[in-house]
Short mmCIF file of C-alpha atoms in Angstrom, two decimals:
data_model
loop_
_atom_site.label_atom_id
_atom_site.label_comp_id
_atom_site.label_asym_id
_atom_site.label_seq_id
_atom_site.Cartn_x
_atom_site.Cartn_y
_atom_site.Cartn_z
CA MET A 105 -30.58 12.32 11.22
CA ILE A 106 -27.46 13.65 11.23
CA ALA A 107 -24.79 11.73 9.90
CA ARG A 108 -22.43 10.60 12.11
CA ASP A 109 -18.76 11.47 11.25
CA PRO A 110 -16.62 8.46 10.20
CA TYR A 111 -13.36 10.13 11.56
CA ALA A 112 -14.12 10.91 14.80
CA ALA A 113 -14.41 7.75 16.31
CA LEU A 114 -10.74 7.11 15.29
CA ASP A 115 -7.52 6.89 17.71
CA PRO A 116 -6.39 10.76 17.04
CA ARG A 117 -2.59 8.42 15.65
CA ALA A 118 -4.97 7.08 13.26
CA ARG A 119 -6.18 10.64 12.03
CA ASP A 120 -3.03 11.70 11.64
CA VAL A 121 -1.55 8.86 9.85
CA LEU A 122 -5.12 9.38 7.31
CA ASP A 123 -5.12 13.11 7.01
CA CYS A 124 -1.31 13.10 6.63
CA TRP A 125 -1.10 10.14 3.77
CA PHE A 126 -4.68 12.16 1.70
CA GLY A 127 -4.78 14.85 3.49
CA ALA A 128 -7.51 16.01 5.87
CA PRO A 129 -11.15 16.19 4.86
CA GLY A 130 -12.15 19.25 3.06
CA SER A 131 -8.57 20.29 2.04
CA PRO A 132 -7.47 20.24 -1.52
CA GLU A 133 -5.90 17.06 -1.52
CA PHE A 134 -8.51 15.05 -0.04
CA GLY A 135 -9.16 12.58 -2.43
CA VAL A 136 -6.97 13.09 -5.19
CA ASN A 137 -4.17 11.52 -6.51
CA ARG A 138 -0.72 12.54 -4.61
CA LYS A 139 2.73 12.81 -6.05
CA GLN A 140 4.43 11.73 -3.48
CA TRP A 141 2.90 8.80 -2.66
CA PHE A 142 4.83 6.87 -5.27
CA LYS A 143 7.99 9.61 -5.60
CA ARG A 144 10.87 8.54 -3.55
CA ASN A 145 11.92 11.72 -1.31
CA ALA A 146 14.39 11.16 1.35
CA ALA A 147 13.01 14.73 2.87
CA PHE A 148 9.48 12.74 2.81
CA ASP A 149 10.97 9.95 4.19
CA ALA A 150 12.83 11.00 6.91
CA MET A 151 8.80 13.11 7.96
CA LEU A 152 7.26 9.81 8.16
CA ARG A 153 10.01 7.93 9.68
CA THR A 154 9.92 11.12 12.57
CA ARG A 155 6.31 11.30 12.98
CA PHE A 156 4.82 7.89 12.07
CA GLY A 157 7.87 5.21 12.34
CA GLY A 158 6.91 4.11 16.29
CA LEU A 159 3.64 3.03 14.80
CA ILE A 160 5.09 0.30 12.90
CA ASP A 161 6.87 -1.66 15.42
CA ALA A 162 3.66 -0.57 18.10
CA GLY A 163 1.13 -1.93 15.60
CA LEU A 164 3.40 -4.92 15.06
CA ALA A 165 3.34 -5.52 18.76
CA GLY A 166 -0.47 -6.05 18.42
CA GLU A 167 -0.51 -2.50 20.23
CA LEU A 168 -2.89 -0.75 17.59
CA ASP A 169 -5.31 -3.68 16.82
CA ASP A 170 -8.36 -1.82 18.24
CA TRP A 171 -7.76 0.44 15.00
CA GLU A 172 -9.22 -2.39 12.62
CA ALA A 173 -12.94 -1.58 14.14
CA THR A 174 -13.57 0.67 12.11
CA PRO A 175 -12.95 0.91 7.96
CA LEU A 176 -11.32 4.45 8.38
CA GLY A 177 -8.92 3.21 11.23
CA ALA A 178 -8.50 -0.60 9.64
CA LEU A 179 -7.14 1.44 6.33
CA ALA A 180 -4.75 3.91 8.50
CA LEU A 181 -3.00 0.35 9.98
CA VAL A 182 -3.02 -0.86 6.35
CA ILE A 183 -0.73 2.61 5.49
CA VAL A 184 1.33 2.34 8.66
CA PHE A 185 2.54 -1.63 7.63
CA ASP A 186 2.06 -0.85 3.74
CA GLN A 187 3.52 2.29 2.97
CA PHE A 188 4.69 3.81 6.15
CA SER A 189 7.16 0.92 6.13
CA ARG A 190 8.34 1.14 2.26
CA ASN A 191 9.43 4.90 3.16
CA CYS A 192 10.55 4.67 6.51
CA TYR A 193 12.64 1.57 5.90
CA ARG A 194 13.23 2.14 1.76
CA HIS A 195 16.29 0.00 0.41
CA THR A 196 16.27 -2.22 3.68
CA ALA A 197 14.41 -5.45 4.62
CA ARG A 198 12.38 -3.85 7.00
CA ALA A 199 10.78 -2.21 3.97
CA PHE A 200 8.86 -5.22 3.50
CA ALA A 201 8.67 -6.76 7.11
CA ALA A 202 5.35 -5.96 7.37
CA ASP A 203 3.67 -7.00 4.74
CA PRO A 204 2.69 -10.31 6.15
CA ALA A 205 0.58 -7.76 8.84
CA ALA A 206 -0.93 -5.53 6.42
CA LEU A 207 -2.04 -8.49 3.62
CA PRO A 208 -4.69 -10.35 6.09
CA ILE A 209 -6.02 -6.40 7.41
CA ALA A 210 -6.57 -5.83 3.77
CA ARG A 211 -8.41 -9.74 3.24
CA ARG A 212 -10.87 -8.77 6.13
CA MET A 213 -11.34 -5.41 4.80
CA VAL A 214 -12.83 -6.70 1.23
CA ALA A 215 -14.30 -9.72 2.93
CA LYS A 216 -16.56 -7.47 5.18
CA GLY A 217 -17.00 -4.59 2.62
CA ALA A 218 -15.07 -2.22 5.04
CA ASP A 219 -13.16 -1.19 1.30
CA ARG A 220 -16.42 0.04 0.22
CA LEU A 221 -17.12 1.90 3.08
CA LEU A 222 -13.96 4.30 2.62
CA PRO A 223 -14.25 7.64 1.34
CA GLY A 224 -13.17 7.35 -1.83
CA PRO A 225 -11.07 5.54 -4.76
CA TYR A 226 -7.85 6.23 -3.85
CA HIS A 227 -8.72 5.42 -0.17
CA ARG A 228 -9.34 2.06 -1.35
CA ALA A 229 -6.76 1.88 -3.84
CA PHE A 230 -4.50 2.05 -0.84
CA ALA A 231 -6.78 -0.99 0.68
CA TYR A 232 -5.82 -3.20 -2.16
CA LEU A 233 -2.03 -2.53 -2.63
CA PRO A 234 -1.24 -5.38 -0.22
CA PHE A 235 -2.26 -7.53 -2.48
CA SER A 236 -0.02 -6.70 -5.27
CA HIS A 237 2.70 -6.19 -2.98
CA SER A 238 2.01 -9.50 -2.19
CA GLU A 239 4.41 -12.18 -3.85
CA THR A 240 1.74 -15.15 -4.40
CA MET A 241 -0.20 -15.86 -7.16
CA GLU A 242 -3.22 -16.07 -4.74
CA SER A 243 -2.97 -12.40 -3.83
CA GLN A 244 -2.11 -11.40 -7.22
CA ARG A 245 -5.33 -12.40 -8.58
CA GLU A 246 -6.90 -11.14 -6.03
CA SER A 247 -5.13 -7.48 -7.02
CA LEU A 248 -6.32 -7.69 -10.94
CA ARG A 249 -9.51 -8.33 -9.59
CA LEU A 250 -10.11 -5.23 -6.98
CA PHE A 251 -8.05 -2.76 -9.10
CA SER A 252 -10.15 -4.17 -12.15
CA GLU A 253 -13.35 -3.03 -10.27
CA LEU A 254 -11.50 0.50 -9.30
CA ASP A 255 -10.60 1.24 -12.66
CA ASN A 256 -14.42 1.45 -13.71
CA GLU A 257 -14.20 4.63 -11.65
CA ALA A 258 -12.75 8.36 -11.44
CA ILE A 259 -9.30 6.88 -10.90
CA ASP A 260 -5.67 7.14 -12.58
CA PRO A 261 -5.85 4.31 -14.85
CA SER A 262 -1.91 3.77 -13.74
CA TYR A 263 -3.08 1.76 -10.53
CA TYR A 264 -4.51 -0.96 -12.94
CA ARG A 265 -1.44 -1.03 -15.24
CA PHE A 266 0.92 -1.50 -12.49
CA ALA A 267 -1.62 -4.51 -10.58
CA VAL A 268 -1.31 -5.81 -14.34
CA ARG A 269 2.68 -5.55 -14.60
CA ARG A 270 2.97 -6.41 -10.87
CA ALA A 271 1.31 -9.79 -11.68
CA GLU A 272 3.22 -10.33 -14.53
CA VAL A 273 6.26 -10.06 -12.72
CA ILE A 274 5.14 -12.43 -9.98
CA GLU A 275 3.87 -15.28 -12.65
CA ARG A 276 7.74 -15.04 -14.39
CA PHE A 277 9.64 -15.28 -11.49
CA GLY A 278 7.39 -16.45 -8.24
CA ARG A 279 8.91 -13.61 -6.33
CA TYR A 280 9.76 -9.24 -7.23
CA PRO A 281 13.70 -9.76 -8.20
CA HIS A 282 14.03 -6.35 -7.12
CA ARG A 283 13.90 -6.82 -3.31
CA ASN A 284 16.54 -9.80 -3.69
CA ALA A 285 19.21 -7.29 -2.60
CA ALA A 286 17.45 -5.78 0.27
CA LEU A 287 16.45 -9.15 1.03
CA GLY A 288 20.09 -11.07 0.87
CA ARG A 289 18.33 -13.02 -1.81
CA GLU A 290 20.42 -14.52 -4.60
CA SER A 291 19.51 -13.55 -7.85
CA THR A 292 18.92 -16.07 -10.89
CA ASP A 293 20.62 -15.16 -14.27
CA GLU A 294 17.28 -14.42 -15.54
CA GLU A 295 16.44 -12.46 -12.86
CA ARG A 296 19.57 -10.14 -13.05
CA ALA A 297 18.81 -9.71 -16.68
CA PHE A 298 15.15 -8.56 -16.11
CA LEU A 299 16.97 -6.16 -13.33
CA SER A 300 19.06 -4.66 -16.22
CA ARG A 301 16.32 -3.23 -18.05
CA PRO A 302 14.24 0.11 -17.38
CA ARG A 303 11.32 0.11 -15.10
CA SER A 304 12.09 -3.37 -13.71
CA SER A 305 12.00 -2.11 -10.12
CA PHE A 306 8.83 -0.12 -8.36
#
């Protein structure tokens, strides 16, 4: 029996999202850690905003709900909500506005085992990041569980280390202080002291 190509059933827009973010299957970029994921780059942000900015609004309007029918489609929707929103609207409240849409998708993926059907550990890592981005300890505990499991596979160990750092910040403050300015939240004295230190924002 010939195995079906899991990419064949994808909406072409979802395929474009995945190919842009992870590299096309068979390319040198596919399945490896990519520097542009977490590096602030205005040109990269502008490219994503031009190519995919409209998908964020379309997704939030429910127009892309059918993507969730497959593991790869669900991951593409998570990327749109959890990553592209951060790149396209960096330093603004809109950078985090799609987080409430990303987290339920990630929860359903894990509950159904869809995360285990993704191509590799880096694809799974991005399915788990909505838990890490959440400002609740319940989600942070799930993030630690998932990234701890992933840490046993061939993946950069910094993913688990960052999951631990994020959980520590939420446990201490109940929120991410580095988001306060963008979200119009008043920082406490303790938060301001924390934000004055290196590596307090991520």
